[in-house]
Coordinates of C-alpha atoms and ligand atoms in Angstrom, one line a residue:
X35 CA -134.8 75.3 9.4
X36 CA -134.5 71.5 9.8
X37 CA -133.4 68.5 12.1
X38 CA -129.6 68.7 13.0
X39 CA -127.8 65.9 14.6
X40 CA -124.6 67.4 16.3
X41 CA -121.9 65.1 17.7
X42 CA -119.4 66.2 20.4
X43 CA -116.2 64.2 21.1
X44 CA -114.6 64.0 24.4
X45 CA -112.3 67.0 24.1
X46 CA -115.1 69.2 23.4
X47 CA -116.7 68.5 26.4
X48 CA -114.0 67.8 28.7
X49 CA -114.8 70.5 31.4
X50 CA -117.2 73.0 32.6
X51 CA -116.0 75.5 30.3
X52 CA -116.0 73.3 27.2
X53 CA -119.8 72.1 28.3
X54 CA -120.8 75.7 28.4
X55 CA -119.3 76.4 24.9
X56 CA -121.0 73.2 23.5
X57 CA -124.4 74.4 25.3
X58 CA -124.1 77.5 23.4
X59 CA -123.3 75.9 20.2
X60 CA -126.5 73.5 20.4
X61 CA -128.9 76.5 21.6
X62 CA -127.7 78.8 19.0
X63 CA -128.5 76.1 16.5
X64 CA -132.1 75.6 18.2
X65 CA -132.8 79.2 18.5
X66 CA -132.6 79.6 14.6
X67 CA -135.4 77.2 14.7
X68 CA -134.0 73.8 14.1
X69 CA -134.6 70.8 16.0
X70 CA -131.5 69.6 17.6
X71 CA -130.2 66.1 18.6
X72 CA -126.6 66.1 20.1
X73 CA -124.7 63.0 20.6
X74 CA -122.0 63.0 23.0
X75 CA -118.8 61.2 24.0
X76 CA -117.4 60.6 27.4
X77 CA -115.6 63.6 28.8
X78 CA -112.0 63.9 28.1
X79 CA -110.0 60.7 29.0
X80 CA -113.0 59.4 31.1
X81 CA -113.1 56.0 29.2
X82 CA -109.3 55.4 29.3
X83 CA -109.8 56.3 33.2
X84 CA -112.4 54.0 33.7
X85 CA -110.4 51.0 32.0
X86 CA -107.4 51.8 34.3
X87 CA -109.7 51.5 37.4
X88 CA -111.3 48.4 36.2
X89 CA -107.6 46.9 35.7
X90 CA -106.6 47.7 39.0
X91 CA -109.3 45.3 40.4
X92 CA -109.3 42.5 37.7
X93 CA -106.7 42.0 34.9
X94 CA -109.6 40.1 32.7
X95 CA -112.7 41.8 33.6
X96 CA -115.9 40.3 31.7
X97 CA -116.8 42.4 28.7
X98 CA -120.4 42.7 29.9
X99 CA -119.2 44.4 33.1
X100 CA -116.9 46.7 31.1
X101 CA -119.8 47.7 29.0
X102 CA -121.7 48.5 31.9
X103 CA -118.9 50.7 33.4
X104 CA -117.8 52.4 30.1
X105 CA -121.3 53.3 29.0
X106 CA -121.4 55.3 32.3
X107 CA -118.8 57.8 31.0
X108 CA -121.3 59.1 28.1
X109 CA -124.2 59.0 30.3
X110 CA -122.5 61.5 32.7
X111 CA -121.4 63.8 29.9
X112 CA -125.0 63.7 28.5
X113 CA -126.5 64.7 31.9
X114 CA -124.1 67.3 32.5
X115 CA -124.6 68.9 29.0
X116 CA -128.4 68.7 29.6
X117 CA -128.0 70.4 33.1
X118 CA -125.7 73.2 31.5
X119 CA -128.5 73.6 28.7
X120 CA -131.2 73.9 31.4
X121 CA -129.2 76.6 32.9
X122 CA -129.5 78.7 29.7
X123 CA -133.1 78.5 30.0
X124 CA -133.9 76.1 27.1
X125 CA -136.1 72.7 27.2
X126 CA -133.7 69.7 27.0
X127 CA -133.7 66.3 28.0
X128 CA -130.9 63.7 28.1
X129 CA -131.3 59.9 27.0
X130 CA -129.1 57.1 27.4
X131 CA -128.5 55.0 24.5
X132 CA -131.2 52.5 25.1
X133 CA -133.8 55.3 26.0
X134 CA -132.9 56.8 22.6
X135 CA -133.7 53.4 20.9
X136 CA -130.1 52.2 20.1
X137 CA -130.8 48.2 19.7
X138 CA -127.5 46.4 19.1
X139 CA -126.0 43.0 18.3
X140 CA -125.2 41.1 21.6
X141 CA -121.2 41.3 21.1
X142 CA -120.1 43.3 24.2
X143 CA -117.3 45.9 23.5
X144 CA -117.8 45.7 19.7
X145 CA -121.7 45.7 19.3
X146 CA -123.0 46.7 16.0
X147 CA -126.2 48.8 15.7
X148 CA -129.2 46.7 14.5
X149 CA -131.8 49.4 14.5
X150 CA -132.8 52.7 16.1
X151 CA -136.2 52.9 17.4
X152 CA -136.7 56.6 17.2
X153 CA -140.1 56.9 18.5
X154 CA -138.8 58.6 21.9
X155 CA -136.5 60.8 20.4
X156 CA -139.2 61.9 18.0
X157 CA -141.5 62.3 20.5
X158 CA -139.3 64.9 22.6
X159 CA -138.6 66.8 19.5
X160 CA -142.2 67.1 19.0
X161 CA -142.4 68.7 22.4
X162 CA -139.6 71.1 21.3
X163 CA -136.9 69.5 23.4
X164 CA -133.5 69.6 22.8
X165 CA -132.3 65.9 23.1
X166 CA -128.9 65.0 24.2
X167 CA -128.0 61.3 23.6
X168 CA -125.4 59.3 25.3
X169 CA -123.1 58.2 22.3
X170 CA -121.2 54.9 22.1
X171 CA -123.8 52.6 23.4
X172 CA -127.2 50.7 23.1
X173 CA -128.8 47.6 24.5
X174 CA -128.9 44.1 23.2
X175 CA -131.7 41.5 23.0
X176 CA -131.0 40.2 26.6
X177 CA -131.6 43.9 27.7
X178 CA -127.9 44.2 28.7
X179 CA -126.0 47.4 27.7
X180 CA -123.5 47.2 24.9
X181 CA -120.9 49.5 23.7
X182 CA -119.8 50.1 20.0
X183 CA -115.9 49.8 20.2
X184 CA -113.7 52.8 21.0
X185 CA -114.4 56.0 19.2
X186 CA -118.1 54.7 18.7
X187 CA -119.8 58.0 19.4
X188 CA -119.3 59.0 15.6
X189 CA -121.1 55.9 14.5
X190 CA -123.9 56.7 17.0
X191 CA -124.2 60.1 15.6
X192 CA -124.3 59.0 12.1
X193 CA -126.7 56.0 12.4
X194 CA -129.0 58.4 14.4
X195 CA -129.0 60.9 11.7
X196 CA -129.9 58.3 9.3
X197 CA -132.7 56.9 11.3
X198 CA -134.2 60.5 11.9
X199 CA -133.4 61.4 8.3
X200 CA -131.8 64.5 9.5
X201 CA -130.9 67.2 7.3
X202 CA -127.3 67.4 8.4
X203 CA -124.9 65.6 10.7
X204 CA -122.3 67.8 12.3
X205 CA -119.2 66.2 13.9
X206 CA -117.6 68.7 16.1
X207 CA -114.3 67.9 17.4
X208 CA -110.7 69.6 18.4
X209 CA -109.7 69.9 14.7
X210 CA -111.4 72.4 12.3
X211 CA -111.8 69.8 9.4
X212 CA -109.9 67.4 7.2
X213 CA -106.6 68.3 5.9
X214 CA -104.5 67.0 2.8
X215 CA -101.7 66.2 5.3
X216 CA -101.3 66.3 9.1
X217 CA -101.0 70.0 9.8
X218 CA -98.7 69.5 12.7
X219 CA -96.3 67.8 10.6
X220 CA -96.7 69.7 7.1
X221 CA -96.4 73.2 7.0
X222 CA -99.5 75.0 5.5
X223 CA -101.1 71.8 4.7
X224 CA -104.6 72.6 3.0
X225 CA -108.0 72.0 4.5
X226 CA -110.5 70.5 2.4
X227 CA -113.9 72.0 1.4
X228 CA -115.3 68.5 0.7
X229 CA -114.3 65.1 0.4
X230 CA -116.0 62.0 -0.9
X231 CA -117.2 58.9 1.4
X232 CA -114.7 56.8 -0.4
X233 CA -111.6 58.9 -0.3
X234 CA -112.6 59.6 3.6
X235 CA -112.7 55.9 4.2
X236 CA -109.1 55.4 3.0
X237 CA -108.0 58.5 4.9
X238 CA -109.6 57.2 8.2
X239 CA -108.0 53.7 7.4
X240 CA -104.6 55.2 6.8
X241 CA -104.5 56.8 10.2
X242 CA -106.1 60.2 10.1
X243 CA -108.0 60.0 13.4
X244 CA -110.5 62.5 12.4
X245 CA -113.7 60.3 11.6
X246 CA -114.0 56.7 12.6
X247 CA -114.0 54.6 9.6
X248 CA -117.3 52.8 10.3
X249 CA -119.0 55.8 10.6
X250 CA -118.1 56.9 7.1
X251 CA -119.1 53.5 5.9
X252 CA -122.5 54.2 7.5
X253 CA -122.9 57.6 6.2
X254 CA -122.4 56.4 2.6
X255 CA -124.5 53.4 2.9
X256 CA -127.4 55.8 4.0
X257 CA -126.2 58.7 2.2
X258 CA -125.9 61.0 5.4
X259 CA -123.9 64.2 4.7
X260 CA -121.3 64.7 7.3
X261 CA -119.7 68.0 8.4
X262 CA -116.4 67.8 10.3
X263 CA -115.8 71.0 12.2
X264 CA -114.2 72.5 15.4
X265 CA -116.3 73.2 18.5
X266 CA -113.9 76.0 19.5
X267 CA -113.8 78.1 16.3
X268 CA -117.1 79.1 14.4
X269 CA -116.1 78.4 10.8
X270 CA -117.1 76.1 8.3
X271 CA -115.3 72.6 8.4
X272 CA -115.1 69.8 5.8
X273 CA -118.1 68.3 4.2
X274 CA -118.0 64.6 3.6
X275 CA -120.6 63.5 0.8
X276 CA -121.0 61.8 -2.5
X277 CA -119.0 63.9 -4.9
X278 CA -120.0 64.1 -8.4
X279 CA -117.0 62.9 -10.4
X280 CA -114.7 65.7 -11.5
X281 CA -112.5 65.6 -14.5
X282 CA -109.4 66.8 -12.7
X283 CA -108.1 64.5 -10.3
X284 CA -107.1 65.9 -7.0
X285 CA -105.2 64.6 -4.2
X286 CA -107.3 64.5 -1.1
X287 CA -104.8 63.1 1.3
X288 CA -101.1 62.4 1.9
X289 CA -101.1 60.1 4.9
X290 CA -98.7 57.9 7.0
X291 CA -99.7 54.9 9.1
X292 CA -96.7 53.7 11.5
X293 CA -98.6 51.1 13.2
X294 CA -97.7 48.4 10.7
X295 CA -95.3 45.7 10.5
X296 CA -93.9 43.6 7.5
X297 CA -93.8 40.0 7.7
X298 CA -91.6 38.0 5.2
X299 CA -91.7 34.3 4.6
X300 CA -88.3 33.3 2.9
X301 CA -88.0 30.5 0.6
X302 CA -91.4 29.3 0.2
X303 CA -91.9 26.2 -2.2
X304 CA -93.0 27.5 -5.7
X305 CA -96.0 25.5 -6.3
X306 CA -99.8 26.1 -6.2
X307 CA -101.7 26.5 -3.2
X308 CA -98.9 28.1 -1.0
X309 CA -100.5 31.5 -1.1
X310 CA -103.7 29.9 -0.2
X311 CA -102.5 28.4 2.7
X312 CA -100.6 31.1 4.3
X313 CA -103.4 33.5 3.9
X314 CA -106.4 31.1 4.8
X315 CA -104.2 30.3 8.1
X316 CA -104.3 34.1 8.9
X317 CA -107.8 34.7 7.7
X318 CA -109.1 31.8 10.2
X319 CA -107.6 33.9 13.1
X320 CA -109.0 37.2 11.7
X321 CA -105.7 38.8 11.0
X322 CA -106.0 41.6 8.5
X323 CA -103.3 41.5 5.7
X324 CA -102.5 44.7 3.9
X325 CA -99.9 44.9 1.0
X326 CA -98.8 41.7 -0.3
X327 CA -95.6 41.5 -2.3
X328 CA -94.4 37.7 -3.8
X329 CA -91.1 37.5 -5.5
X330 CA -90.5 35.7 -8.8
X331 CA -89.8 32.0 -8.2
X332 CA -86.0 31.2 -8.3
X333 CA -84.8 27.6 -8.0
X334 CA -88.1 26.4 -6.9
X335 CA -88.5 28.9 -4.1
X336 CA -90.1 32.3 -3.5
X337 CA -90.4 34.9 -0.8
X338 CA -93.7 36.0 0.2
X339 CA -93.9 39.3 2.2
X340 CA -96.9 41.4 3.6
X341 CA -97.8 44.0 6.1
X342 CA -100.0 43.6 9.2
X343 CA -101.0 46.0 12.0
X344 CA -98.4 45.8 14.8
X345 CA -101.0 44.6 17.3
X346 CA -101.4 41.4 15.0
X347 CA -97.8 40.9 14.7
X348 CA -97.0 38.1 17.1
X349 CA -100.0 36.1 16.3
X350 CA -99.1 36.1 12.8
X351 CA -95.6 34.9 13.4
X352 CA -96.9 32.0 15.7
X353 CA -99.5 30.8 13.0
X354 CA -96.6 31.1 10.3
X355 CA -94.0 29.2 12.6
X356 CA -96.7 26.5 12.8
X357 CA -97.0 26.0 9.0
X358 CA -93.6 26.7 8.0
X359 CA -92.5 23.1 7.5
X360 CA -95.7 22.4 5.3
X361 CA -94.6 25.5 3.2
X362 CA -91.1 24.1 2.9
X363 CA -90.0 27.6 3.8
X364 CA -86.6 28.7 5.5
X365 CA -87.8 31.2 7.8
X366 CA -90.2 33.9 8.9
X367 CA -89.0 37.6 9.5
X368 CA -90.4 40.5 10.8
X369 CA -89.6 44.3 10.4
X370 CA -91.5 46.8 12.6
X371 CA -89.3 49.7 11.5
X372 CA -91.5 50.6 8.6
X373 CA -94.1 53.1 7.7
X374 CA -96.9 53.2 5.0
X375 CA -97.2 56.5 3.1
X376 CA -100.2 57.0 0.8
X377 CA -101.7 59.4 -1.7
X378 CA -105.2 59.3 -1.7
X379 CA -107.5 60.7 -4.5
X380 CA -110.6 59.7 -6.7
X381 CA -109.3 59.1 -10.1
X382 CA -105.6 58.3 -9.1
X383 CA -105.9 55.0 -11.2
X384 CA -106.9 56.7 -14.4
X385 CA -104.2 59.3 -14.2
X386 CA -100.9 57.2 -14.9
X387 CA -98.7 60.4 -13.9
X388 CA -99.7 60.2 -10.2
X389 CA -97.4 57.1 -9.2
X390 CA -94.4 58.5 -11.4
X391 CA -94.6 61.7 -9.7
X392 CA -94.9 60.2 -6.2
X393 CA -91.8 58.1 -6.8
X394 CA -90.1 61.2 -8.3
X395 CA -90.6 63.1 -5.1
X396 CA -89.3 60.2 -3.0
X397 CA -86.2 59.6 -5.1
X398 CA -85.2 63.3 -5.1
X399 CA -85.4 62.9 -1.3
X400 CA -83.3 59.9 -1.4
X401 CA -86.0 57.6 0.2
X402 CA -86.1 54.0 -0.7
X403 CA -89.2 52.1 -1.6
X404 CA -89.6 48.7 0.1
X405 CA -93.2 47.8 -1.3
X406 CA -95.6 49.5 -3.5
X407 CA -99.4 49.1 -3.7
X408 CA -102.1 50.7 -5.8
X409 CA -105.9 50.8 -5.8
X410 CA -108.7 52.7 -7.7
X411 CA -108.1 55.8 -5.3
X412 CA -104.8 55.4 -3.6
X413 CA -101.0 54.8 -4.0
X414 CA -99.2 53.3 -1.0
X415 CA -95.5 52.8 -0.4
X416 CA -93.8 51.2 2.3
X417 CA -90.6 52.8 3.5
X418 CA -88.3 53.0 6.5
X419 CA -90.1 54.4 9.5
X420 CA -87.7 57.0 10.4
X421 CA -88.2 58.6 6.7
X422 CA -92.0 58.8 7.0
X423 CA -92.6 62.0 8.1
X424 CA -90.1 63.5 5.7
X425 CA -91.6 61.5 2.7
X426 CA -95.4 62.9 3.6
X427 CA -93.7 66.3 3.4
X428 CA -92.0 66.1 0.0
X429 CA -95.1 64.2 -1.5
X430 CA -97.3 66.7 -0.2
X431 CA -95.3 69.5 -1.9
X432 CA -95.2 67.6 -5.1
X433 CA -98.7 67.6 -5.7
X434 CA -100.1 70.3 -3.4
X435 CA -97.8 73.3 -3.4
Ligands
LIG263 N1 -115.9 57.2 24.9 C1 -115.7 56.2 24.0 C2 -114.1 56.5 23.7 O1 -113.4 57.1 24.3 C3 -116.2 56.6 22.7 C4 -116.1 57.9 21.9 O2 -115.3 58.5 22.3 O3 -116.6 57.8 21.1 O4 -113.6 55.4 22.8
LIG264 MG1 -113.6 59.3 23.8

């Protein structure tokens, strides 16, 4: 018996049948003597549909009005879920984000949770109510509704679990846990029983769409144990928590990210301060740079290459073309036909064989590596996009089969 926060994503509540299924999960948990707080996303594609509706009327709607609009999606699903649970004969109440005490920064559409005043939720729990909370939303200090950014309900759930000191935070979704590699692409990919926060954050960043990175960051900060599991099958999922260091290094993820582009500045003058000039110009425009590679200077010039997300490609090219003469560089070129394939696992850095084994698998598959980056818990390579799925398979087989 304890206090359990359960989060249900859009696909888990997309229609009446799914709502009934979720109502059963919640009431079963409650009937076992637990206090239950459920955080819900908008049904199915509601959020996208609302965005489209707004776009038909105004191509540049204000963020404030968009927050007003999008928050309605979660408000609908939380009321519908409460209505479904009422029908099953359980005491239940649904609350909007602000009723549940979510106070956020003022930035519309990308608000950060500042604090959660849990009084109302606690009050309802003490009255033995099941509490349904609309995810993804809060209120800022001007009493305006804000939203937390796409996928933000994960963050709502983890933050609420932390604020309530819940015993468990379960994230129900349409996959039954975290897999070492994408099970749709790699046959018999292994499901993990548990994974550490740091590993999970890498995997989330590298493009696995299971948990929002920000929610894992928050879980780590407040030490909230998360379980990722399916709302459609009743079986244990994957636990995300601080895992005690194990001697044996295990690969926890083989991932690919194709949403990247490589930018190369050719013929940069080989003198101090150039890298600073390049990357501070990009940082000033909030462009995140990932892998950086600089060639050795030759005849007074060098080439600097790095990757950015595809969405930042145009802005990056523009900024660099503006400073090209001050770098005395020849040209800037961009290649979008690339992917990043990574292996993730705590302890990779202290296991020198891992990189060699990864490169061996790629070499046997005749896949050319364009760039390499390593960190404490991952090794990434940049390769041709067409070869990315094959690369994930051969690397997975090398380590996990
Ligand atoms: N409904 C929002 C979205 O689709 C928030 C969420 O689902 O977590 O992004
Ligand atoms: Mg959604």
